[in-house]
Tab-separated table of C-alpha atoms in Angstrom:
chain	number	residue	atom	x	y	z
A	148	MET	CA	10.587	2.720	2.100
A	149	THR	CA	13.856	1.939	0.450
A	150	SER	CA	15.695	3.479	-2.437
A	151	GLY	CA	15.993	2.030	-5.897
A	152	ALA	CA	19.754	1.916	-5.351
A	153	ALA	CA	19.383	-0.328	-2.347
A	154	GLN	CA	17.003	-2.628	-4.182
A	155	ALA	CA	19.153	-2.829	-7.259
A	156	ALA	CA	22.145	-3.890	-5.199
A	157	ASP	CA	20.527	-7.068	-3.861
A	158	ASP	CA	19.336	-9.902	-6.067
A	159	THR	CA	17.927	-11.902	-3.147
A	160	ILE	CA	15.025	-9.630	-2.234
A	161	ILE	CA	12.386	-11.794	-0.603
A	162	PRO	CA	8.722	-10.842	-1.040
A	163	GLU	CA	6.006	-11.714	1.435
A	164	ALA	CA	6.085	-15.514	1.705
A	165	ALA	CA	3.321	-17.565	0.133
A	166	SER	CA	1.209	-19.769	2.385
A	167	ARG	CA	-1.365	-21.547	0.284
A	168	ILE	CA	-3.495	-21.124	-2.817
A	169	SER	CA	-7.239	-21.526	-2.483
A	170	ALA	CA	-9.909	-21.592	-5.145
A	171	GLY	CA	-11.967	-18.431	-5.356
A	172	ALA	CA	-15.621	-18.029	-6.212
A	173	THR	CA	-17.731	-15.149	-7.392
A	174	THR	CA	-20.567	-13.882	-5.275
A	175	SER	CA	-23.112	-11.095	-5.397
A	176	ALA	CA	-25.072	-8.959	-2.973
A	177	GLU	CA	-28.093	-6.705	-3.222
A	178	HIS	CA	-27.295	-4.004	-0.677
A	179	PHE	CA	-23.601	-3.787	0.204
A	180	MET	CA	-20.359	-5.748	0.067
A	181	ALA	CA	-16.951	-5.783	1.729
A	182	VAL	CA	-13.890	-7.686	0.500
A	183	THR	CA	-10.683	-7.712	2.555
A	184	ALA	CA	-7.718	-10.037	3.076
A	185	ASN	CA	-8.986	-11.376	6.412
A	186	PRO	CA	-12.453	-12.570	7.480
A	187	LEU	CA	-12.250	-10.696	10.771
A	188	ALA	CA	-11.654	-7.422	8.936
A	189	THR	CA	-14.471	-8.224	6.525
A	190	ALA	CA	-16.785	-8.931	9.462
A	191	ALA	CA	-15.925	-5.565	11.010
A	192	ALA	CA	-16.692	-3.790	7.743
A	193	VAL	CA	-19.991	-5.635	7.332
A	194	GLU	CA	-20.980	-4.749	10.899
A	195	ILE	CA	-20.483	-1.071	10.120
A	196	LEU	CA	-22.378	-1.333	6.820
A	197	ARG	CA	-25.315	-3.051	8.509
A	198	ARG	CA	-25.510	-0.149	10.931
A	199	GLY	CA	-25.867	2.282	8.044
A	200	GLY	CA	-22.241	3.306	7.832
A	201	SER	CA	-20.690	4.536	4.621
A	202	ALA	CA	-18.085	2.714	2.555
A	203	VAL	CA	-15.450	4.956	4.146
A	204	ASP	CA	-16.712	4.121	7.642
A	205	ALA	CA	-16.438	0.410	6.860
A	206	THR	CA	-12.967	0.882	5.386
A	207	ILE	CA	-11.744	2.556	8.560
A	208	ALA	CA	-13.083	-0.230	10.772
A	209	ALA	CA	-11.535	-2.844	8.493
A	210	GLN	CA	-8.124	-1.133	8.481
A	211	TRP	CA	-7.917	-1.054	12.262
A	212	VAL	CA	-8.640	-4.803	12.301
A	213	LEU	CA	-6.185	-5.555	9.485
A	214	GLY	CA	-3.447	-3.805	11.458
A	215	LEU	CA	-4.109	-6.312	14.237
A	216	VAL	CA	-4.715	-9.617	12.417
A	217	GLU	CA	-2.628	-9.010	9.256
A	218	PRO	CA	0.137	-6.827	10.744
A	219	GLN	CA	2.765	-7.912	8.229
A	220	ALA	CA	1.011	-6.090	5.404
A	221	SER	CA	-0.520	-2.838	6.652
A	222	GLY	CA	-1.479	-0.801	9.679
A	223	LEU	CA	-1.157	2.442	11.587
A	224	GLY	CA	2.559	2.636	10.827
A	225	GLY	CA	2.158	2.584	7.050
A	226	GLY	CA	0.407	4.442	4.265
A	227	ALA	CA	-2.351	4.009	1.715
A	228	PHE	CA	-3.902	5.168	-1.529
A	229	MET	CA	-7.709	5.410	-1.572
A	230	LEU	CA	-10.150	5.797	-4.436
A	231	TYR	CA	-13.641	6.830	-3.330
A	232	TRP	CA	-16.653	6.916	-5.636
A	233	SER	CA	-19.449	9.238	-4.499
A	234	GLN	CA	-22.674	7.973	-5.976
A	235	GLN	CA	-24.567	11.159	-5.092
A	236	GLN	CA	-21.950	13.466	-6.603
A	237	HIS	CA	-21.177	10.996	-9.381
A	238	GLN	CA	-17.532	11.837	-8.742
A	239	LEU	CA	-14.336	9.896	-8.107
A	240	HIS	CA	-11.986	11.122	-5.377
A	241	PHE	CA	-8.354	10.060	-4.939
A	242	TYR	CA	-6.691	10.387	-1.538
A	243	ASP	CA	-2.927	10.096	-1.094
A	244	GLY	CA	-1.869	8.959	2.367
A	245	ARG	CA	1.499	7.451	1.551
A	246	GLU	CA	4.528	7.882	3.790
A	247	THR	CA	6.862	10.832	3.307
A	248	ALA	CA	10.609	10.829	3.870
A	249	PRO	CA	11.972	12.647	6.931
A	250	ALA	CA	13.078	16.197	6.171
A	251	ALA	CA	16.610	15.444	7.388
A	252	VAL	CA	17.454	12.666	4.911
A	253	ASP	CA	19.538	13.123	1.778
A	254	ASP	CA	20.645	11.066	-1.203
A	255	GLN	CA	23.202	9.214	0.937
A	256	LEU	CA	20.465	7.573	3.011
A	257	PHE	CA	20.885	4.043	1.679
A	258	LEU	CA	24.602	4.112	0.949
A	259	GLN	CA	27.391	2.582	3.001
A	260	GLU	CA	30.365	4.663	4.106
A	261	ASN	CA	32.286	3.452	1.028
A	262	GLY	CA	29.521	4.749	-1.267
A	263	GLU	CA	28.170	1.305	-2.139
A	264	PRO	CA	24.417	0.703	-1.720
A	265	LEU	CA	23.197	-1.240	1.284
A	266	ASN	CA	21.616	-4.569	0.482
A	267	PHE	CA	17.842	-4.630	0.692
A	268	LEU	CA	17.315	-6.073	4.162
A	269	ASP	CA	20.047	-3.935	5.724
A	270	ALA	CA	18.342	-0.881	4.238
A	271	ALA	CA	14.791	-1.918	5.138
A	272	ILE	CA	15.273	-3.201	8.693
A	273	GLY	CA	15.534	-0.503	11.330
A	274	GLY	CA	14.867	3.184	11.641
A	275	ARG	CA	16.666	4.283	8.479
A	276	SER	CA	13.826	3.191	6.177
A	277	VAL	CA	10.956	4.692	8.186
A	278	GLY	CA	8.936	7.533	6.707
A	279	THR	CA	6.102	9.472	8.307
A	280	PRO	CA	3.083	7.122	8.410
A	281	GLY	CA	0.087	8.454	6.491
A	282	VAL	CA	-2.788	6.001	6.839
A	283	VAL	CA	-4.247	7.582	9.992
A	284	LYS	CA	-4.368	11.055	8.423
A	285	LEU	CA	-5.844	9.625	5.197
A	286	LEU	CA	-8.639	7.830	7.029
A	287	ALA	CA	-9.394	10.868	9.166
A	288	LEU	CA	-9.599	13.095	6.086
A	289	SER	CA	-11.849	10.681	4.207
A	290	HIS	CA	-14.103	10.305	7.260
A	291	GLN	CA	-14.469	14.076	7.603
A	292	ARG	CA	-15.682	14.242	4.002
A	293	HIS	CA	-17.540	10.965	3.506
A	294	GLY	CA	-18.213	9.376	6.902
A	295	LYS	CA	-21.671	8.871	8.395
A	296	LEU	CA	-21.125	7.166	11.747
A	297	ALA	CA	-19.223	8.738	14.629
A	298	TRP	CA	-15.422	8.365	14.425
A	299	ALA	CA	-15.229	6.591	17.792
A	300	GLU	CA	-17.733	3.922	16.709
A	301	LEU	CA	-15.368	2.705	13.992
A	302	PHE	CA	-12.748	1.534	16.502
A	303	LYS	CA	-14.915	-0.802	18.557
A	304	PRO	CA	-14.484	-4.040	16.527
A	305	ALA	CA	-10.675	-3.772	16.528
A	306	ILE	CA	-10.484	-2.762	20.199
A	307	GLN	CA	-12.604	-5.755	21.211
A	308	LEU	CA	-10.459	-8.111	19.134
A	309	ALA	CA	-7.228	-6.708	20.514
A	310	GLU	CA	-8.416	-7.121	24.101
A	311	ARG	CA	-10.149	-10.468	23.663
A	312	GLY	CA	-7.522	-11.876	21.347
A	313	PHE	CA	-7.708	-13.528	17.936
A	314	ALA	CA	-6.517	-16.877	16.670
A	315	ILE	CA	-3.260	-16.720	14.708
A	316	SER	CA	-4.151	-17.643	11.148
A	317	PRO	CA	-2.217	-20.049	8.902
A	318	ARG	CA	-1.282	-17.016	6.828
A	319	LEU	CA	0.209	-15.049	9.713
A	320	TYR	CA	1.982	-18.141	11.054
A	321	THR	CA	3.588	-18.784	7.663
A	322	LEU	CA	4.842	-15.215	7.510
A	323	LEU	CA	6.248	-15.422	11.032
A	324	LYS	CA	8.033	-18.642	10.112
A	325	GLU	CA	9.346	-17.686	6.673
A	326	THR	CA	10.165	-13.963	6.866
A	327	PRO	CA	13.927	-13.464	7.262
A	328	ARG	CA	15.438	-11.471	10.107
A	329	LEU	CA	12.095	-10.813	11.761
A	330	ALA	CA	12.750	-11.032	15.504
A	331	VAL	CA	15.518	-8.418	15.456
A	332	ASN	CA	13.878	-6.300	18.152
A	333	PRO	CA	12.761	-7.579	21.580
A	334	GLU	CA	9.266	-6.102	21.181
A	335	ILE	CA	8.584	-8.229	18.093
A	336	ASP	CA	10.208	-11.275	19.672
A	337	LYS	CA	7.999	-11.072	22.765
A	338	TYR	CA	4.757	-10.453	20.865
A	339	PHE	CA	5.028	-12.972	18.023
A	340	PHE	CA	7.378	-15.704	19.275
A	341	LEU	CA	7.616	-18.320	22.021
A	342	ALA	CA	10.506	-18.577	24.481
A	343	ASP	CA	12.110	-21.296	22.329
A	344	GLY	CA	12.289	-18.950	19.334
A	345	ASN	CA	9.482	-20.557	17.354
A	346	PRO	CA	6.483	-18.515	16.187
A	347	LYS	CA	3.366	-18.760	18.275
A	348	PRO	CA	1.370	-21.549	16.565
A	349	ILE	CA	-1.721	-21.519	14.382
A	350	GLY	CA	-4.751	-21.031	16.590
A	351	PHE	CA	-2.818	-19.363	19.416
A	352	ILE	CA	-4.992	-16.616	20.913
A	353	LEU	CA	-2.914	-13.484	20.478
A	354	LYS	CA	-3.866	-10.460	22.568
A	355	ASN	CA	-2.576	-6.947	21.985
A	356	PRO	CA	-3.524	-4.644	24.877
A	357	ALA	CA	-1.045	-1.996	23.715
A	358	TYR	CA	-2.841	-1.771	20.361
A	359	ALA	CA	-6.212	-1.525	22.115
A	360	LYS	CA	-4.848	1.359	24.209
A	361	THR	CA	-3.594	3.122	21.089
A	362	LEU	CA	-6.936	2.731	19.320
A	363	LYS	CA	-8.844	4.009	22.347
A	364	LEU	CA	-6.701	7.124	22.380
A	365	LEU	CA	-7.253	7.694	18.660
A	366	SER	CA	-10.988	7.116	19.031
A	367	ARG	CA	-11.219	9.822	21.690
A	368	GLN	CA	-8.748	12.401	20.399
A	369	GLY	CA	-8.743	11.816	16.649
A	370	GLU	CA	-5.727	11.683	14.369
A	371	LYS	CA	-3.886	14.391	16.334
A	372	ALA	CA	-3.196	11.769	19.028
A	373	PHE	CA	-1.047	9.879	16.507
A	374	TYR	CA	0.944	12.781	15.103
A	375	ALA	CA	1.726	14.495	18.404
A	376	GLY	CA	1.972	13.471	22.024
A	377	PRO	CA	3.072	10.128	23.510
A	378	ILE	CA	2.510	7.966	20.414
A	379	ALA	CA	4.523	10.298	18.188
A	380	GLY	CA	7.260	10.465	20.807
A	381	ASN	CA	7.439	6.679	21.041
A	382	ILE	CA	7.667	6.344	17.257
A	383	VAL	CA	10.476	8.875	16.995
A	384	ARG	CA	12.447	7.322	19.862
A	385	ALA	CA	12.117	3.855	18.324
A	386	VAL	CA	13.362	5.165	14.972
A	387	GLN	CA	16.212	7.348	16.204
A	388	HIS	CA	17.537	4.868	18.761
A	389	ASN	CA	17.062	1.622	16.867
A	390	ARG	CA	19.992	-0.724	17.424
A	391	ASN	CA	19.909	-2.051	13.843
A	392	GLN	CA	19.811	1.160	11.816
A	393	PRO	CA	18.904	4.447	13.526
A	394	GLY	CA	16.826	6.790	11.410
A	395	LYS	CA	16.126	10.504	11.158
A	396	LEU	CA	12.368	10.712	11.572
A	397	ALA	CA	11.583	13.671	13.854
A	398	LEU	CA	8.571	14.965	15.737
A	399	ALA	CA	8.374	17.820	13.238
A	400	ASP	CA	7.933	15.306	10.390
A	401	LEU	CA	4.880	13.835	12.060
A	402	ALA	CA	3.448	17.202	13.084
A	403	SER	CA	3.662	18.596	9.538
A	404	TYR	CA	2.269	15.557	7.699
A	405	GLN	CA	-0.846	16.061	5.588
A	406	ALA	CA	-2.857	13.573	3.564
A	407	ARG	CA	-3.668	14.936	0.113
A	408	GLU	CA	-6.573	14.794	-2.294
A	409	ARG	CA	-5.305	14.588	-5.859
A	410	ALA	CA	-7.055	14.285	-9.193
A	411	PRO	CA	-7.310	10.645	-10.334
A	412	VAL	CA	-5.866	9.665	-13.695
A	413	CYS	CA	-8.436	8.519	-16.253
A	414	GLY	CA	-8.462	7.176	-19.774
A	415	ALA	CA	-10.686	5.388	-22.278
A	416	PHE	CA	-10.719	1.658	-22.953
A	417	ARG	CA	-13.275	0.653	-25.559
A	418	GLN	CA	-16.671	1.811	-24.228
A	419	TYR	CA	-15.355	2.383	-20.703
A	420	LYS	CA	-13.828	5.257	-18.789
A	421	VAL	CA	-11.146	3.722	-16.575
A	422	CYS	CA	-9.718	5.651	-13.629
A	423	GLY	CA	-7.048	4.966	-11.056
A	424	PRO	CA	-4.713	6.665	-8.597
A	425	ALA	CA	-2.372	9.250	-10.067
A	426	PRO	CA	1.307	9.696	-9.144
A	427	PRO	CA	2.944	9.214	-6.732
A	428	SER	CA	1.035	5.956	-7.270
A	429	SER	CA	2.116	4.096	-10.389
A	430	GLY	CA	-1.086	2.050	-10.490
A	431	GLY	CA	-3.419	4.195	-12.554
A	432	SER	CA	-1.062	5.165	-15.370
A	433	THR	CA	0.420	1.658	-15.643
A	434	VAL	CA	-2.971	-0.052	-15.887
A	435	LEU	CA	-4.161	2.494	-18.425
A	436	ALA	CA	-0.977	2.011	-20.450
A	437	ILE	CA	-1.484	-1.766	-20.570
A	438	LEU	CA	-5.123	-1.376	-21.627
A	439	GLY	CA	-4.219	1.286	-24.175
A	440	MET	CA	-1.655	-0.984	-25.824
A	441	LEU	CA	-4.041	-3.948	-25.895
A	442	GLU	CA	-6.675	-1.820	-27.613
A	443	ASN	CA	-4.467	-1.865	-30.703
A	444	PHE	CA	-5.044	-5.599	-31.186
A	445	SER	CA	-8.095	-7.371	-32.591
A	446	ASP	CA	-10.787	-9.044	-30.512
A	447	GLY	CA	-9.638	-12.389	-31.841
A	448	GLN	CA	-6.153	-11.832	-30.452
A	449	LEU	CA	-7.613	-10.942	-27.039
A	450	THR	CA	-9.921	-13.910	-26.544
A	451	PRO	CA	-10.074	-14.468	-22.769
A	452	GLN	CA	-7.958	-17.369	-21.485
A	453	SER	CA	-6.240	-17.763	-24.862
A	454	THR	CA	-2.492	-18.109	-25.308
A	455	SER	CA	-2.571	-15.042	-27.527
A	456	PHE	CA	-4.196	-12.931	-24.816
A	457	TYR	CA	-1.735	-14.031	-22.132
A	458	HIS	CA	1.198	-13.287	-24.419
A	459	LEU	CA	-0.023	-9.838	-25.440
A	460	PHE	CA	-0.952	-8.940	-21.881
A	461	ALA	CA	2.499	-9.965	-20.625
A	462	GLU	CA	4.331	-8.017	-23.323
A	463	ALA	CA	2.207	-4.898	-22.818
A	464	SER	CA	2.819	-5.182	-19.074
A	465	ARG	CA	6.572	-5.314	-19.603
A	466	LEU	CA	6.529	-2.153	-21.724
A	467	ALA	CA	4.282	-0.348	-19.252
A	468	ALA	CA	6.507	-1.404	-16.356
A	469	ALA	CA	9.582	-0.055	-18.151
A	470	ASP	CA	7.901	3.342	-18.390
A	471	ARG	CA	6.756	3.064	-14.776
A	472	ASP	CA	10.265	2.368	-13.525
A	473	THR	CA	11.614	5.314	-15.494
A	474	TYR	CA	9.120	8.120	-15.130
A	475	ILE	CA	6.797	7.619	-12.142
A	476	ALA	CA	7.825	9.629	-9.075
A	477	ASP	CA	6.393	12.008	-6.501
A	478	PRO	CA	4.967	14.943	-8.484
A	479	ASP	CA	5.525	17.259	-5.521
A	480	PHE	CA	9.241	17.010	-6.262
A	481	VAL	CA	9.722	15.551	-9.762
A	482	PRO	CA	7.792	16.298	-12.974
A	483	VAL	CA	5.902	13.221	-14.210
A	484	PRO	CA	4.629	12.959	-17.838
A	485	THR	CA	1.359	11.256	-16.820
A	486	ALA	CA	-0.676	12.497	-19.777
A	487	GLY	CA	2.053	11.500	-22.209
A	488	LEU	CA	2.338	7.994	-20.765
A	489	ILE	CA	-1.336	7.229	-21.448
A	490	ALA	CA	-1.803	9.194	-24.701
A	491	PRO	CA	-3.426	6.935	-27.362
A	492	ALA	CA	-0.896	7.867	-30.056
A	493	TYR	CA	2.019	7.063	-27.761
A	494	LEU	CA	0.500	3.742	-26.707
A	495	ALA	CA	-0.053	2.812	-30.333
A	496	GLN	CA	3.693	3.319	-30.872
A	497	ARG	CA	4.452	1.140	-27.862
A	498	ALA	CA	2.010	-1.543	-29.031
A	499	ALA	CA	3.767	-1.654	-32.396
A	500	LEU	CA	6.852	-2.984	-30.558
A	501	ILE	CA	4.952	-6.133	-29.521
A	502	ASP	CA	5.507	-9.205	-31.677
A	503	PRO	CA	2.271	-11.259	-31.549
A	504	LEU	CA	4.259	-14.505	-31.743
A	505	HIS	CA	7.490	-13.899	-29.845
A	506	SER	CA	8.528	-12.420	-26.523
A	507	ALA	CA	10.914	-9.483	-26.653
A	508	SER	CA	14.392	-10.282	-25.367
A	509	ALA	CA	14.502	-6.906	-23.613
A	510	VAL	CA	12.297	-3.846	-23.200
A	511	LYS	CA	13.139	-0.255	-22.447
A	512	ALA	CA	11.239	2.902	-21.661
A	513	GLY	CA	9.737	4.971	-24.438
A	514	GLN	CA	9.719	8.711	-24.969
A	515	PRO	CA	6.301	10.084	-24.051
A	516	THR	CA	5.318	13.649	-24.828
A	517	TRP	CA	6.334	16.079	-22.097
A	518	PRO	CA	5.095	19.527	-21.227
A	519	GLN	CA	7.461	21.888	-22.989
A	520	THR	CA	9.000	23.115	-19.727
A	521	ASP	CA	10.012	19.603	-18.710
A	522	ALA	CA	11.171	18.241	-22.051
A	523	ALA	CA	14.864	18.591	-21.304
A	524	ARG	CA	14.874	16.440	-18.179
A	525	ASN	CA	16.805	13.175	-18.192
A	526	TYR	CA	15.349	10.071	-16.543
A	527	LEU	CA	16.970	6.677	-15.996
A	528	MET	CA	15.249	3.345	-15.519
A	529	SER	CA	15.618	1.887	-12.023
A	530	ARG	CA	14.957	-1.624	-10.862
A	531	SER	CA	11.918	-1.263	-8.622
A	532	PRO	CA	10.368	-4.654	-7.902
A	533	GLU	CA	6.750	-4.958	-6.839
A	534	LEU	CA	6.915	-7.034	-3.668
A	535	ILE	CA	3.867	-8.883	-2.377
A	536	SER	CA	3.768	-7.104	0.963
A	537	THR	CA	0.597	-5.067	0.907
A	538	SER	CA	-3.165	-5.378	1.389
A	539	HIS	CA	-6.128	-4.244	-0.658
A	540	LEU	CA	-9.797	-3.865	0.173
A	541	SER	CA	-12.910	-3.058	-1.823
A	542	ILE	CA	-16.164	-1.932	-0.220
A	543	VAL	CA	-19.535	-0.780	-1.600
A	544	ASP	CA	-22.200	0.616	0.712
A	545	ALA	CA	-25.988	0.598	0.466
A	546	GLU	CA	-26.045	3.968	-1.313
A	547	GLY	CA	-23.675	2.830	-4.054
A	548	ASN	CA	-20.615	4.654	-2.751
A	549	ALA	CA	-17.448	2.619	-3.180
A	550	VAL	CA	-13.917	2.458	-1.806
A	551	SER	CA	-10.887	0.804	-3.372
A	552	MET	CA	-7.864	1.139	-1.087
A	553	THR	CA	-4.349	-0.225	-1.223
A	554	THR	CA	-2.639	-0.104	2.167
A	555	SER	CA	0.907	-1.097	3.023
A	556	ILE	CA	3.878	-1.000	5.377
A	557	GLU	CA	6.135	-1.927	2.441
A	558	THR	CA	8.133	-5.143	2.840
A	559	ALA	CA	6.655	-7.875	5.068
A	560	PHE	CA	6.567	-6.640	8.702
A	561	GLY	CA	7.909	-3.286	7.526
A	562	SER	CA	10.955	-1.921	9.300
A	563	ARG	CA	10.643	-4.498	12.152
A	564	LEU	CA	9.937	-1.671	14.594
A	565	PHE	CA	7.024	-2.403	16.936
A	566	VAL	CA	5.623	0.569	18.866
A	567	ASP	CA	2.437	0.841	20.964
A	568	GLY	CA	1.085	-2.400	19.480
A	569	PHE	CA	1.708	-1.762	15.772
A	570	LEU	CA	4.535	-2.181	13.265
């Protein structure tokens, strides 16, 4: 994770490189469905679902595979937000497994000695940017509450792939070729690149015995094997002794980490109740803000695929993003006016700023209603770009339970630290 100051200081931030665009198609299923960013991860999820596993079981199996075949986007070393719909309880659960900053860092973390912010890549690459990974704890917590199959069974597809090897995809090859300053550590260089410095080619069978060993340990000992013991020690050593930027992550940070269940944020849009992840995620409130603004326009102005719809959607998105970049933070440390940001009266005021025929030259954050105790706080807008360096999966099981999970290691290939087979 990097600070807004570091991002704002660099106008050449490079998102995850594009490879190709392919036409999509809709499909349907009668019993269950899994959608992920890689067919091998989808196959692992489907295997679990066919064996009677829950949506959470399938998600766990898919994540272990994604960390192997799509390592640039997510994995054991990152974090995730999960929404889980329980069909039996008729209840939506939101699990927060995002990374947390080391206890030893302060507000000078991403500043140079002269007080100027580091540029983005200097801040992101190395140990300085590493927070305590949360995805393993999140998946363990969700499995304890919603899993059906044994924990160890969910590792088998990824372990087999890691030992047998998988063919490097065009997508992974493109990322290896286009991502700047990737092979900055010998572990990454050896795993992903040939002796001549070129990425291992499309179709190359890439094996990862270190990752298989890590997964076997987790399958036997549970999440505690990640947050204490040899794996935790290797992570901390890699962070604290990184030759690019040493960081301050400590064994105590890993040992004290806890995934959290939080209440999702919900709102109305026409005849629907729409819910999403609450802060520290910005997703739920931002989507609800966009929908709430659009609800102030007529059906004729929102005809799908029309120029009018695209214009109104873009302008509402800009206003919602301005509020996002100003007010959304970690509610464990900073008050967040979530209810005010999605209040219908407030969104009607924001919608009134949209000219149906012209794009606004500039947008700024509004003034949502705050709880009285927090009304005096001052917030400033930061530049916080949404980089395409993340993965998302959606899974529905045979009982109608559903998972929607966003999982990430932040910028493509994360901090460039490669430990025990994962980034």
